[in-house]
mmCIF file with all atom_site columns, C-alpha atoms in Angstrom:
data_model
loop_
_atom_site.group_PDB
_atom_site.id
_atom_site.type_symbol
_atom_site.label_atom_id
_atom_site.label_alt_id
_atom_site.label_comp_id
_atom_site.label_asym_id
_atom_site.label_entity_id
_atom_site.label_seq_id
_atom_site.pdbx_PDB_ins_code
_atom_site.Cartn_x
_atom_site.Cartn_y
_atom_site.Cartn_z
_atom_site.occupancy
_atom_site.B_iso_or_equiv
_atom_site.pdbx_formal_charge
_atom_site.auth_seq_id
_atom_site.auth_comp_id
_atom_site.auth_asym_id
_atom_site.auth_atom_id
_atom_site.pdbx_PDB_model_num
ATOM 1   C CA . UNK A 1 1   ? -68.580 -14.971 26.275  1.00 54.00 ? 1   UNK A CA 1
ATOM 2   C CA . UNK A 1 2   ? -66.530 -14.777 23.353  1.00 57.00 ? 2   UNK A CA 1
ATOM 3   C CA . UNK A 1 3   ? -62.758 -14.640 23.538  1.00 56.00 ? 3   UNK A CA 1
ATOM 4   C CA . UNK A 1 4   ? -61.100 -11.809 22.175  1.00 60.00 ? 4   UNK A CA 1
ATOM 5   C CA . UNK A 1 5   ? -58.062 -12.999 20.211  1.00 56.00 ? 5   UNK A CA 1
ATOM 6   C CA . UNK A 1 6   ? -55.793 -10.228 18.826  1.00 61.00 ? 6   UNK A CA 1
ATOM 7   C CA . UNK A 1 7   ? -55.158 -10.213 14.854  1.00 65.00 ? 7   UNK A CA 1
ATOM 8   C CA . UNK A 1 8   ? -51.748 -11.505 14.675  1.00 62.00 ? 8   UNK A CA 1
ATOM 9   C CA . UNK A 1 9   ? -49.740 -9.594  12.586  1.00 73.00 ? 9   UNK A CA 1
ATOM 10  C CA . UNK A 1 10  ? -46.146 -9.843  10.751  1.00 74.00 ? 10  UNK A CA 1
ATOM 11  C CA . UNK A 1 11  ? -43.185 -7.350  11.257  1.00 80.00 ? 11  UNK A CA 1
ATOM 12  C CA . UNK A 1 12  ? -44.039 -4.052  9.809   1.00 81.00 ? 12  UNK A CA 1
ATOM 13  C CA . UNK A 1 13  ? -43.498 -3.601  6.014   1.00 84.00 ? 13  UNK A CA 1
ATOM 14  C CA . UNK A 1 14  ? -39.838 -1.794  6.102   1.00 86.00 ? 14  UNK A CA 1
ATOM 15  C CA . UNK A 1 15  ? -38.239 -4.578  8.173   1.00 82.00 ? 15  UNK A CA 1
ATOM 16  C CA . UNK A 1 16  ? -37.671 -6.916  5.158   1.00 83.00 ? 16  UNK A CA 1
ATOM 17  C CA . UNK A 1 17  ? -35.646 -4.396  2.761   1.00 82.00 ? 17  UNK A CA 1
ATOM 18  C CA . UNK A 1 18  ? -33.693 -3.226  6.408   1.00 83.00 ? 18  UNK A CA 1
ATOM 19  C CA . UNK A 1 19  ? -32.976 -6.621  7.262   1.00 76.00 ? 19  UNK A CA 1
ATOM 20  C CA . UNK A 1 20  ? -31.770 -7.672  3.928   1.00 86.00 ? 20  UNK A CA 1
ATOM 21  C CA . UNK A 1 21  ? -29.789 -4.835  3.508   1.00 81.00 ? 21  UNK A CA 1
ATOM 22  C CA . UNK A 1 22  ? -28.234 -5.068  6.901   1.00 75.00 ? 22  UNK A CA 1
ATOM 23  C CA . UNK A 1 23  ? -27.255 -9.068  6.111   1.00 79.00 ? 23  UNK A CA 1
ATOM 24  C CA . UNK A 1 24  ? -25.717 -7.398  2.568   1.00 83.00 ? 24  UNK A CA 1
ATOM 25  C CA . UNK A 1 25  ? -23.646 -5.205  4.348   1.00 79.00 ? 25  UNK A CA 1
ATOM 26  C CA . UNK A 1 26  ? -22.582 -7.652  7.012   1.00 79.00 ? 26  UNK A CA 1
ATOM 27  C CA . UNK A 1 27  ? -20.940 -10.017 4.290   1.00 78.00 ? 27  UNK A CA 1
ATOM 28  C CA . UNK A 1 28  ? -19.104 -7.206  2.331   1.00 71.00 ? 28  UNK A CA 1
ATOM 29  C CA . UNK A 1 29  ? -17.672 -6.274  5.778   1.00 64.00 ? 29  UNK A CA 1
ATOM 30  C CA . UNK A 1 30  ? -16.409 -9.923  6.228   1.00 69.00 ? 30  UNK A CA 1
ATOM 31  C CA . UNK A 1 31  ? -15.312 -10.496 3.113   1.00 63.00 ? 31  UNK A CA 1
ATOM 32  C CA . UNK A 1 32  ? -13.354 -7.392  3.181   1.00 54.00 ? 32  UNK A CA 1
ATOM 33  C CA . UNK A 1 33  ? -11.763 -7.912  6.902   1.00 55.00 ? 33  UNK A CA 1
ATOM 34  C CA . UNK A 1 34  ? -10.996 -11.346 5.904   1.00 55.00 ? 34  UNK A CA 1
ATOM 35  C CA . UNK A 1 35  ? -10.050 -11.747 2.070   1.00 54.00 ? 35  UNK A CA 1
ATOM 36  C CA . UNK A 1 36  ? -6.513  -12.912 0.911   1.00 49.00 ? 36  UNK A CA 1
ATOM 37  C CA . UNK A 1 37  ? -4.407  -11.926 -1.273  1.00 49.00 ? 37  UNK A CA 1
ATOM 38  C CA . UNK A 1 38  ? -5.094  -13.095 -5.032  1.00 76.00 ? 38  UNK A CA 1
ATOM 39  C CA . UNK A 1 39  ? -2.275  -13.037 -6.709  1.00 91.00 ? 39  UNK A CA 1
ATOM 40  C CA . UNK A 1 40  ? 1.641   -12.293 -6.452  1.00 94.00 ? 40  UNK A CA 1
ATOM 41  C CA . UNK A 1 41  ? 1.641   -8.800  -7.605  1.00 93.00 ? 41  UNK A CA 1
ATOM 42  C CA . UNK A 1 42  ? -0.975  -7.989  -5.296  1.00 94.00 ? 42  UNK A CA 1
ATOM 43  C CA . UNK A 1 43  ? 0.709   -8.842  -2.642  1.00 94.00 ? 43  UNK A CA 1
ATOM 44  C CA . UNK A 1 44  ? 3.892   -7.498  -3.730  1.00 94.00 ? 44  UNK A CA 1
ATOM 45  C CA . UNK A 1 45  ? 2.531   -3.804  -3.534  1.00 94.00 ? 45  UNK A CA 1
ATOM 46  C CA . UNK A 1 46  ? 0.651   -4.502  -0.553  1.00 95.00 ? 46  UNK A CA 1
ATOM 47  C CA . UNK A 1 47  ? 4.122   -5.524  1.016   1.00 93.00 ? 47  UNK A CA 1
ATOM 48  C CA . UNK A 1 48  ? 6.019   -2.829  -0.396  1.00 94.00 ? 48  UNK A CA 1
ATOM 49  C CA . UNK A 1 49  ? 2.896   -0.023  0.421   1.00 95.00 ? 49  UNK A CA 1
ATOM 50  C CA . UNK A 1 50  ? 3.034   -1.403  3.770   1.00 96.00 ? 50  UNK A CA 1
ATOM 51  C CA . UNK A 1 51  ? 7.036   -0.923  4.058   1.00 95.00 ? 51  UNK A CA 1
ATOM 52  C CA . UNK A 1 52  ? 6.432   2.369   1.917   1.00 94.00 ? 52  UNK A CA 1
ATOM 53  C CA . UNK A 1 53  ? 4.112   3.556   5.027   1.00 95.00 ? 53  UNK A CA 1
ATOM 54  C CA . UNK A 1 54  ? 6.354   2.337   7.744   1.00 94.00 ? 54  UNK A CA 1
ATOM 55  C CA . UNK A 1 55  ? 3.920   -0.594  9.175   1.00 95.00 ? 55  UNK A CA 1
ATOM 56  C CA . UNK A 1 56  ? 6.435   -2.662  9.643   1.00 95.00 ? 56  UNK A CA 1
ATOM 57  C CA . UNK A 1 57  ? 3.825   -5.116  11.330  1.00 96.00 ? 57  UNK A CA 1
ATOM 58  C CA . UNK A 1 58  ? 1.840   -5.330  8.569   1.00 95.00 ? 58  UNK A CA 1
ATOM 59  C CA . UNK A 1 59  ? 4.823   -6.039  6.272   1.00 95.00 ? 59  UNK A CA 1
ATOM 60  C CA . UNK A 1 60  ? 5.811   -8.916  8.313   1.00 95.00 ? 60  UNK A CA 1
ATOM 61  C CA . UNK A 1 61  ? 2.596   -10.658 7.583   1.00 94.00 ? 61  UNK A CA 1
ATOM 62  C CA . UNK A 1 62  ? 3.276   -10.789 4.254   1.00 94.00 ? 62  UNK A CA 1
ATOM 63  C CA . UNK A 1 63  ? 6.256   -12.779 4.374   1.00 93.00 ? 63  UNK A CA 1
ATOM 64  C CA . UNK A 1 64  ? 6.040   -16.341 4.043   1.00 93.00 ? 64  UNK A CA 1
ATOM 65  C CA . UNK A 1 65  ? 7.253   -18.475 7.362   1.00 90.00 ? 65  UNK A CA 1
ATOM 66  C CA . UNK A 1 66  ? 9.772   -19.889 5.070   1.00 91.00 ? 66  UNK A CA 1
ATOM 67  C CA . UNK A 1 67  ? 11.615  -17.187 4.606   1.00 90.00 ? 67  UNK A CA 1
ATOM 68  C CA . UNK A 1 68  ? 11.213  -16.650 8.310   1.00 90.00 ? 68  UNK A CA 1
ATOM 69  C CA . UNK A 1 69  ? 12.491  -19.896 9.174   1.00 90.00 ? 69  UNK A CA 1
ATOM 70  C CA . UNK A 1 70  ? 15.452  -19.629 6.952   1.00 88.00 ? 70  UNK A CA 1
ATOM 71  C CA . UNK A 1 71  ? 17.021  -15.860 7.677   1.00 87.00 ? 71  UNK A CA 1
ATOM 72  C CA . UNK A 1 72  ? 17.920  -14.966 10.674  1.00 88.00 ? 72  UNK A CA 1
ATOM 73  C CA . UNK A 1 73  ? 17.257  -11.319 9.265   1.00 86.00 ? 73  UNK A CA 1
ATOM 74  C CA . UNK A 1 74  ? 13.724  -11.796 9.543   1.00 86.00 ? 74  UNK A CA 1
ATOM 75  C CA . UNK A 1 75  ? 13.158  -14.592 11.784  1.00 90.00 ? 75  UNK A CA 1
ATOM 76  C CA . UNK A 1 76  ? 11.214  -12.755 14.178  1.00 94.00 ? 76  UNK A CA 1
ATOM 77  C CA . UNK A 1 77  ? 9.599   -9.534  14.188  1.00 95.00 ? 77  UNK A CA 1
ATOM 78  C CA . UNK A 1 78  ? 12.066  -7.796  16.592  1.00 95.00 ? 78  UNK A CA 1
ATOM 79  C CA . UNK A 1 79  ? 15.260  -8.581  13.660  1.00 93.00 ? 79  UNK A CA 1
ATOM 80  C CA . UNK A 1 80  ? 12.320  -7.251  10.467  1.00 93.00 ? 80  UNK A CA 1
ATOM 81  C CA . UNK A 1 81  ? 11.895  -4.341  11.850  1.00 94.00 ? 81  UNK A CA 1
ATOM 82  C CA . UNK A 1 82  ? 15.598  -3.794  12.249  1.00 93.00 ? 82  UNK A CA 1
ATOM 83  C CA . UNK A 1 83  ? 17.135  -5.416  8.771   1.00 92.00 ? 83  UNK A CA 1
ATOM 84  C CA . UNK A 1 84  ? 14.286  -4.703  6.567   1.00 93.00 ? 84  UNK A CA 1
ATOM 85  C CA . UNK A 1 85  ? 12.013  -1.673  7.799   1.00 94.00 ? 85  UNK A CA 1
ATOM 86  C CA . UNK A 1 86  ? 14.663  0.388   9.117   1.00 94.00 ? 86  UNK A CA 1
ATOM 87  C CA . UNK A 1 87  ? 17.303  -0.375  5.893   1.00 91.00 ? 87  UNK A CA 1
ATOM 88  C CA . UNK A 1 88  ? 13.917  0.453   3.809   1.00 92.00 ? 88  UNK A CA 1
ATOM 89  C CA . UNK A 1 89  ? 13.811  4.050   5.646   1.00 92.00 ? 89  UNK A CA 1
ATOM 90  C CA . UNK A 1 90  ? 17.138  4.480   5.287   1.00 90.00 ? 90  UNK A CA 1
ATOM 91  C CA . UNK A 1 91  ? 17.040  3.905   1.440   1.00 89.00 ? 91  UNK A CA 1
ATOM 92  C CA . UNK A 1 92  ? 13.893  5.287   -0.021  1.00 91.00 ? 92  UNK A CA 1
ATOM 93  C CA . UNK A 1 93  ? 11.564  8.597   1.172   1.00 91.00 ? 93  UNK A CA 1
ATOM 94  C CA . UNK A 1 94  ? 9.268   7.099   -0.925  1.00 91.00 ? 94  UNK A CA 1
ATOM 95  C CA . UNK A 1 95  ? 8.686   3.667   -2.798  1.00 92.00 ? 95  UNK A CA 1
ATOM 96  C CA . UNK A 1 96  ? 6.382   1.973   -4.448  1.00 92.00 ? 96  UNK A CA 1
ATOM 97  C CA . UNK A 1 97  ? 5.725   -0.538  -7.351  1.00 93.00 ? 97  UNK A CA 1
ATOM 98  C CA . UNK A 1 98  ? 5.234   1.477   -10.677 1.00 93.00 ? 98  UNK A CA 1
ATOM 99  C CA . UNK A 1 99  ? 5.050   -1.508  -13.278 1.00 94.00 ? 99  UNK A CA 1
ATOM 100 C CA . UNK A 1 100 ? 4.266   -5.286  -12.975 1.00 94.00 ? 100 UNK A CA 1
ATOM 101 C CA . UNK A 1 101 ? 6.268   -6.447  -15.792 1.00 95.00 ? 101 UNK A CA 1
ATOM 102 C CA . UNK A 1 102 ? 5.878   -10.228 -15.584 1.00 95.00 ? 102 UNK A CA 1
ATOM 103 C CA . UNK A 1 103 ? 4.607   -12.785 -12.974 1.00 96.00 ? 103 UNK A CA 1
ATOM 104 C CA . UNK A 1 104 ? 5.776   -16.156 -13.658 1.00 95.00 ? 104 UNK A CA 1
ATOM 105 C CA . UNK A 1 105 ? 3.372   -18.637 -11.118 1.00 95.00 ? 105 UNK A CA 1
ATOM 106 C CA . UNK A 1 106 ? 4.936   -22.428 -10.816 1.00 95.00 ? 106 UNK A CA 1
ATOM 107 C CA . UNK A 1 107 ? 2.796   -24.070 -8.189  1.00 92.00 ? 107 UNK A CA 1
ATOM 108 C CA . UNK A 1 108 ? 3.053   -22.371 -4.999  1.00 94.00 ? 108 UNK A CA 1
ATOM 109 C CA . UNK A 1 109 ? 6.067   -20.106 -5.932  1.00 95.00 ? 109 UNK A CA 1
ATOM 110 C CA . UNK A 1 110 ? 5.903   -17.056 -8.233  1.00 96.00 ? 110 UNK A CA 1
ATOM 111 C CA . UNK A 1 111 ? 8.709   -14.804 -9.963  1.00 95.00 ? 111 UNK A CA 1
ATOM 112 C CA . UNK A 1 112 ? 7.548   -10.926 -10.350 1.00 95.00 ? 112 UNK A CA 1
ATOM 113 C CA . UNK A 1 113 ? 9.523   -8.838  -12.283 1.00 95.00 ? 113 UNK A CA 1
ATOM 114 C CA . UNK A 1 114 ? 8.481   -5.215  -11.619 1.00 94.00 ? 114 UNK A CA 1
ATOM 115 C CA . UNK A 1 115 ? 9.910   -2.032  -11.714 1.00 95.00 ? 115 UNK A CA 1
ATOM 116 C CA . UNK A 1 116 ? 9.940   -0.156  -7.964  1.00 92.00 ? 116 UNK A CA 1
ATOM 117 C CA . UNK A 1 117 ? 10.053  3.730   -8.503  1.00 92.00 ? 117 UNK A CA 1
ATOM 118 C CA . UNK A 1 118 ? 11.444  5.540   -5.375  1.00 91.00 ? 118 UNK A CA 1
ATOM 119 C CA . UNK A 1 119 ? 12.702  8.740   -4.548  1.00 88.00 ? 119 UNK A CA 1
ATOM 120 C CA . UNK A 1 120 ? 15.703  9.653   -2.007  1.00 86.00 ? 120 UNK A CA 1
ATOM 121 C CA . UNK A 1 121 ? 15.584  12.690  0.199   1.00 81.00 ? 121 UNK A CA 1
ATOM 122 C CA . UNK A 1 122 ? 18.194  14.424  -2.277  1.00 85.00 ? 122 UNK A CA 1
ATOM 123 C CA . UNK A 1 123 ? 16.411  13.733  -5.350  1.00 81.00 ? 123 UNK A CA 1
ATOM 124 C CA . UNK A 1 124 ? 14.115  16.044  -7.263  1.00 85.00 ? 124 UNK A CA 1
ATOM 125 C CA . UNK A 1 125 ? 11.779  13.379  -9.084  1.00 86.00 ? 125 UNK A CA 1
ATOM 126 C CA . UNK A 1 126 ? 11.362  9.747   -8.543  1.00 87.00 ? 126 UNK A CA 1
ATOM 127 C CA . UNK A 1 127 ? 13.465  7.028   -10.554 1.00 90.00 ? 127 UNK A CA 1
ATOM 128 C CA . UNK A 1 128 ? 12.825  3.607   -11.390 1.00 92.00 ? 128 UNK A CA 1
ATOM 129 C CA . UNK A 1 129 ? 14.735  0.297   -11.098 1.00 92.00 ? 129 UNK A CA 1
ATOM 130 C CA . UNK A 1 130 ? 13.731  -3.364  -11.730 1.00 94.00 ? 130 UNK A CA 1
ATOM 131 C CA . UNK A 1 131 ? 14.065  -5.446  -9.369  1.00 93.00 ? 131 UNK A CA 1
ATOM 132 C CA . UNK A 1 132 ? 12.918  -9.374  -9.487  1.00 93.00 ? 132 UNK A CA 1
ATOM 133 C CA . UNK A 1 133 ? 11.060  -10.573 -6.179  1.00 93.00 ? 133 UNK A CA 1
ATOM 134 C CA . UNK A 1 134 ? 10.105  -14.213 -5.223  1.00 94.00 ? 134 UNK A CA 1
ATOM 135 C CA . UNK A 1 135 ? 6.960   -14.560 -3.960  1.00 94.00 ? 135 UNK A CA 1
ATOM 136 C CA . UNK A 1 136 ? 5.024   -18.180 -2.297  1.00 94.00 ? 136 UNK A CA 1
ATOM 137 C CA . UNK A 1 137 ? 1.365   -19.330 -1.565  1.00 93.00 ? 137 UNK A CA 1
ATOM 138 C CA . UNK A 1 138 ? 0.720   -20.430 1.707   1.00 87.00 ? 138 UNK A CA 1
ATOM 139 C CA . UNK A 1 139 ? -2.726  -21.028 2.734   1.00 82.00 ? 139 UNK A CA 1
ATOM 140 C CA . UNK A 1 140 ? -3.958  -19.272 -0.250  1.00 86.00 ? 140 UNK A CA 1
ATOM 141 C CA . UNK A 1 141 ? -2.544  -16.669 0.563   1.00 92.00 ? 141 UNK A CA 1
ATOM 142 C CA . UNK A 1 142 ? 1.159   -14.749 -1.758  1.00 95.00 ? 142 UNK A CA 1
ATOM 143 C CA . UNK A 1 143 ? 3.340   -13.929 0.625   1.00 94.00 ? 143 UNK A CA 1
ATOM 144 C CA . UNK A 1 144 ? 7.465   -12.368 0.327   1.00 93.00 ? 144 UNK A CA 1
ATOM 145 C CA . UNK A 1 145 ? 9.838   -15.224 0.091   1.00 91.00 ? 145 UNK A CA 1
ATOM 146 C CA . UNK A 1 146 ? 13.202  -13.597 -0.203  1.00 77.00 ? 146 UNK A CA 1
ATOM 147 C CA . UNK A 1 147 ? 16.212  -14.123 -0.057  1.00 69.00 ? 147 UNK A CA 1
ATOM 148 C CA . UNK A 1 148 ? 16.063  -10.551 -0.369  1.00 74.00 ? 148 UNK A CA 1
ATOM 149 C CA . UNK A 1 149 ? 13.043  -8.600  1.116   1.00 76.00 ? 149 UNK A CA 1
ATOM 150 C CA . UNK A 1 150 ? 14.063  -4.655  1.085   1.00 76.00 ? 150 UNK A CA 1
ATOM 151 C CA . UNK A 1 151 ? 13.669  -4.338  -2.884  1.00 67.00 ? 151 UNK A CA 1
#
């Protein structure tokens, strides 16, 4: 009596390609939730696009726990919201950063000089101003340093 043994086969011929292209998109994805900020200006417009589109949480991330530590403006998330993201609203309908004009990087602290265009409810057309921001790496990561964070 002869045993009857089944042809083993492999996964059909599609699964490779699938798979592959499944473990592709699964590392963009991480990459993208988790990435950092790579460099000062960067994070300067993702701080003041965050302020611009009033998530104040997500503006408070991007401040360095420096600053935190030594303002009582913006020690906790309770007194941001109040002295930067409401004073922010109460200044600008609109802001943003228009021009990086220079980003000076000395070890963990950078200097950006921009130029923030905003526009106030009463205004036709947006105006510039330049304003000079301080900026610090912490954990690889730019964040605000103040003194002053509503630019």
């Amino acid at each position: 009596m002869k045993a009857k043994f089944e042809e083993l086969s492999g996964p059909p011929i599609w699964f490779y390609p699938v798979a592959i292209g499944c473990a592709l998109f699964m590392l963009v994805a991480i990459y993208l939730l988790f990435r950092q900020e790579s460099s000062p200006d960067k994070a300067l417009r993702s701080y003041v696009s965050a302020l611009d589109k009033g998530s104040c949480r997500s503006a408070y991330k991007l401040v360095s726990s420096l600053a935190k530590q030594s303002s009582d403006d913006y020690r906790n998330y309770k007194n941001f919201k109040k002295n930067v993201c409401r004073e922010f609203e109460k200044r600008y309908e609109h802001a943003y950063i228009s021009k990086i004009r220079e980003v000076i990087i000395t070890g963990n602290t950078a200097t950006v000089d921009c130029v923030l265009s905003y526009k106030m409810s009463f205004m036709p057309s947006p105006r510039g101003k330049p304003v000079t921001l301080y900026m610090r790496r912490s954990g690889g990561q730019w964040k605000m340093d103040g003194p002053e964070l509503v630019p």
